[in-house]
Amino acid sequence: MKDLSICDELIDYYEKSDNKTEGIVGGGRIDKTVKDSTEVIVNLWDNIPVLNKYEKTLQDMLEFYKLQYPEINETAYWTINTSSNIQKYNPGCGFKKIHFERSDVKSSTRFLVFMTYLNTVEDGGGTKWIHQDLELKAEKGLTVFWPVDWTHKHVGVISPTETKYIITGWYNFNNFNKE
């Protein structure tokens, strides 16, 4: 991400929000043994300047991903048409369970995941993809796209001392309306 001030604005938006909830996992349930976070659910298409800026930047970054994986243009039309999450993981918290993003009927239209680290975390705080044997550090502005299926199982890398902020969501096949 070229304009890192968007990360600061998203954190500020999160911190000022009155709509924080406990992190939810599959089935809309709270299970801190799986995911221990707080989050603000956002719609990137809402008329909120920082969300609009992020969505535009995200689309620009997606074009680079498409250059590397042009096959994704051979599928039916897909877009961001469901809510996204700004998430905060306090020290010792994180997404603790290995998981993937399309695991039931509700998530069956998901196509591609996006995630942007909103701050740099020095001791952990990144993400590990199991089958790819890849672990990324949480670096402010680093944006990652990946397929939603079991081939890309992943887990959060917990920081014992630092807070991590991310924004994450999904591109979905465009067969239903925005929530």
Short mmCIF file of C-alpha atoms in Angstrom, two decimals:
data_model
loop_
_atom_site.label_atom_id
_atom_site.label_comp_id
_atom_site.label_asym_id
_atom_site.label_seq_id
_atom_site.Cartn_x
_atom_site.Cartn_y
_atom_site.Cartn_z
CA MET A 1 0.00 0.00 0.00
CA LYS A 2 1.50 3.30 -1.07
CA ASP A 3 -0.51 5.63 1.19
CA LEU A 4 0.06 4.28 4.70
CA SER A 5 -2.01 7.09 6.21
CA ILE A 6 -5.08 5.02 5.22
CA CYS A 7 -3.98 2.44 7.80
CA ASP A 8 -3.86 5.11 10.52
CA GLU A 9 -7.27 6.41 9.46
CA LEU A 10 -8.78 2.91 9.61
CA ILE A 11 -7.37 2.35 13.11
CA ASP A 12 -8.75 5.74 14.16
CA TYR A 13 -12.15 4.84 12.64
CA TYR A 14 -12.11 1.57 14.59
CA GLU A 15 -11.11 3.21 17.89
CA LYS A 16 -13.80 5.91 17.59
CA SER A 17 -16.54 3.44 16.62
CA ASP A 18 -19.39 2.71 19.02
CA ASN A 19 -20.08 -0.55 17.12
CA LYS A 20 -17.29 -2.79 18.44
CA THR A 21 -18.25 -6.42 18.98
CA GLU A 22 -16.46 -9.53 20.14
CA GLY A 23 -14.88 -11.41 17.24
CA ILE A 24 -17.24 -13.90 15.67
CA VAL A 25 -16.43 -17.25 14.07
CA GLY A 26 -18.47 -19.67 11.95
CA GLY A 27 -22.16 -19.76 12.70
CA GLY A 28 -22.00 -16.22 14.12
CA ARG A 29 -20.76 -17.49 17.48
CA ILE A 30 -18.20 -16.10 19.90
CA ASP A 31 -15.50 -18.59 20.87
CA LYS A 32 -12.36 -17.02 22.34
CA THR A 33 -10.54 -20.37 22.16
CA VAL A 34 -10.81 -20.01 18.36
CA LYS A 35 -10.70 -16.23 17.84
CA ASP A 36 -10.01 -13.67 20.53
CA SER A 37 -10.54 -10.19 19.09
CA THR A 38 -12.82 -7.22 18.88
CA GLU A 39 -14.08 -5.97 15.53
CA VAL A 40 -16.06 -3.33 13.74
CA ILE A 41 -18.11 -4.58 10.81
CA VAL A 42 -17.96 -2.19 7.84
CA ASN A 43 -19.31 -1.99 4.31
CA LEU A 44 -16.65 -0.68 1.95
CA TRP A 45 -19.35 0.74 -0.34
CA ASP A 46 -20.82 2.98 2.40
CA ASN A 47 -20.29 6.68 1.89
CA ILE A 48 -17.50 6.94 4.48
CA PRO A 49 -14.34 8.63 3.14
CA VAL A 50 -11.75 6.34 4.77
CA LEU A 51 -13.62 3.19 3.66
CA ASN A 52 -13.95 4.57 0.12
CA LYS A 53 -10.21 5.41 0.06
CA TYR A 54 -9.31 1.93 1.28
CA GLU A 55 -11.63 0.23 -1.21
CA LYS A 56 -10.09 2.20 -4.12
CA THR A 57 -6.56 1.36 -2.94
CA LEU A 58 -7.54 -2.29 -2.48
CA GLN A 59 -8.84 -2.45 -6.05
CA ASP A 60 -5.58 -0.93 -7.31
CA MET A 61 -3.56 -3.56 -5.42
CA LEU A 62 -5.83 -6.32 -6.72
CA GLU A 63 -4.77 -5.42 -10.27
CA PHE A 64 -1.20 -6.50 -9.38
CA TYR A 65 -2.53 -9.81 -8.03
CA LYS A 66 -4.47 -10.35 -11.26
CA LEU A 67 -1.25 -9.90 -13.24
CA GLN A 68 0.32 -12.75 -11.28
CA TYR A 69 -2.79 -14.95 -11.45
CA PRO A 70 -4.66 -14.01 -14.65
CA GLU A 71 -6.77 -17.17 -14.43
CA ILE A 72 -9.00 -15.45 -11.90
CA ASN A 73 -10.36 -13.39 -14.77
CA GLU A 74 -11.75 -16.58 -16.34
CA THR A 75 -14.43 -17.02 -13.67
CA ALA A 76 -17.89 -15.55 -13.29
CA TYR A 77 -18.04 -11.95 -12.06
CA TRP A 78 -16.93 -11.41 -8.46
CA THR A 79 -16.76 -8.35 -6.24
CA ILE A 80 -16.88 -7.22 -2.62
CA ASN A 81 -20.58 -7.51 -1.83
CA THR A 82 -20.56 -8.50 1.85
CA SER A 83 -19.35 -6.70 4.94
CA SER A 84 -15.69 -6.56 5.94
CA ASN A 85 -14.11 -6.44 9.39
CA ILE A 86 -11.65 -4.10 11.04
CA GLN A 87 -10.19 -6.29 13.78
CA LYS A 88 -8.10 -5.59 16.85
CA TYR A 89 -6.07 -8.32 18.54
CA ASN A 90 -4.69 -7.33 21.94
CA PRO A 91 -1.43 -8.89 23.20
CA GLY A 92 -1.89 -12.65 23.61
CA CYS A 93 -5.01 -12.64 21.43
CA GLY A 94 -5.49 -13.77 17.85
CA PHE A 95 -7.16 -16.20 15.49
CA LYS A 96 -5.85 -19.31 17.21
CA LYS A 97 -7.40 -22.08 15.11
CA ILE A 98 -6.15 -23.21 11.72
CA HIS A 99 -8.98 -22.45 9.31
CA PHE A 100 -9.96 -21.56 5.76
CA GLU A 101 -12.54 -19.11 4.48
CA ARG A 102 -15.09 -21.23 2.61
CA SER A 103 -16.34 -23.97 4.88
CA ASP A 104 -20.15 -23.95 4.79
CA VAL A 105 -23.17 -22.90 2.74
CA LYS A 106 -23.13 -19.34 4.08
CA SER A 107 -19.55 -18.84 2.87
CA SER A 108 -19.99 -20.81 -0.37
CA THR A 109 -20.00 -17.74 -2.66
CA ARG A 110 -16.64 -16.51 -1.38
CA PHE A 111 -13.91 -16.46 -4.02
CA LEU A 112 -10.90 -14.53 -2.75
CA VAL A 113 -9.78 -13.24 0.66
CA PHE A 114 -8.11 -9.89 1.27
CA MET A 115 -6.33 -8.73 4.39
CA THR A 116 -4.33 -5.60 5.14
CA TYR A 117 -2.16 -5.26 8.21
CA LEU A 118 -2.85 -1.80 9.64
CA ASN A 119 0.20 -1.67 11.91
CA THR A 120 3.60 -3.30 12.22
CA VAL A 121 4.03 -5.89 14.96
CA GLU A 122 7.60 -6.81 15.82
CA ASP A 123 7.08 -10.01 17.87
CA GLY A 124 4.55 -12.19 16.10
CA GLY A 125 1.26 -10.77 14.93
CA GLY A 126 1.50 -12.10 11.40
CA THR A 127 -0.22 -14.96 9.64
CA LYS A 128 0.95 -18.48 8.79
CA TRP A 129 -0.35 -20.46 5.78
CA ILE A 130 0.02 -24.15 6.51
CA HIS A 131 0.25 -25.82 3.06
CA GLN A 132 2.40 -23.03 1.61
CA ASP A 133 4.80 -23.17 4.58
CA LEU A 134 4.63 -19.37 4.55
CA GLU A 135 4.63 -17.01 7.51
CA LEU A 136 4.25 -13.27 6.97
CA LYS A 137 5.03 -10.60 9.52
CA ALA A 138 2.43 -7.97 10.27
CA GLU A 139 3.82 -4.94 8.42
CA LYS A 140 1.78 -1.76 8.14
CA GLY A 141 0.14 -1.57 4.71
CA LEU A 142 1.04 -5.10 3.61
CA THR A 143 -1.99 -6.44 1.77
CA VAL A 144 -2.45 -10.11 0.98
CA PHE A 145 -4.93 -11.84 -1.34
CA TRP A 146 -5.46 -15.61 -1.38
CA PRO A 147 -8.00 -18.27 -2.43
CA VAL A 148 -10.66 -19.12 0.15
CA ASP A 149 -10.45 -22.92 0.08
CA TRP A 150 -8.81 -25.64 2.18
CA THR A 151 -5.63 -25.37 0.12
CA HIS A 152 -4.94 -22.10 1.96
CA LYS A 153 -5.50 -23.03 5.60
CA HIS A 154 -4.00 -20.38 7.86
CA VAL A 155 -3.71 -19.24 11.45
CA GLY A 156 -2.77 -16.05 13.26
CA VAL A 157 0.68 -15.75 14.79
CA ILE A 158 0.05 -14.45 18.31
CA SER A 159 2.06 -11.54 19.67
CA PRO A 160 2.57 -11.78 23.42
CA THR A 161 3.30 -8.05 23.82
CA GLU A 162 1.82 -6.02 20.95
CA THR A 163 -1.59 -5.15 19.55
CA LYS A 164 -2.39 -6.03 15.94
CA TYR A 165 -4.96 -4.32 13.71
CA ILE A 166 -6.15 -5.68 10.36
CA ILE A 167 -8.95 -5.15 7.91
CA THR A 168 -10.18 -8.25 6.14
CA GLY A 169 -12.99 -9.44 3.92
CA TRP A 170 -13.93 -11.39 0.82
CA TYR A 171 -14.58 -11.04 -2.85
CA ASN A 172 -17.69 -13.06 -3.63
CA PHE A 173 -19.31 -14.32 -6.77
CA ASN A 174 -21.86 -11.65 -7.60
CA ASN A 175 -25.02 -13.73 -7.39
CA PHE A 176 -26.70 -11.82 -4.56
CA ASN A 177 -27.14 -8.24 -3.43
CA LYS A 178 -25.09 -6.34 -0.90
CA GLU A 179 -26.06 -7.00 2.69
#
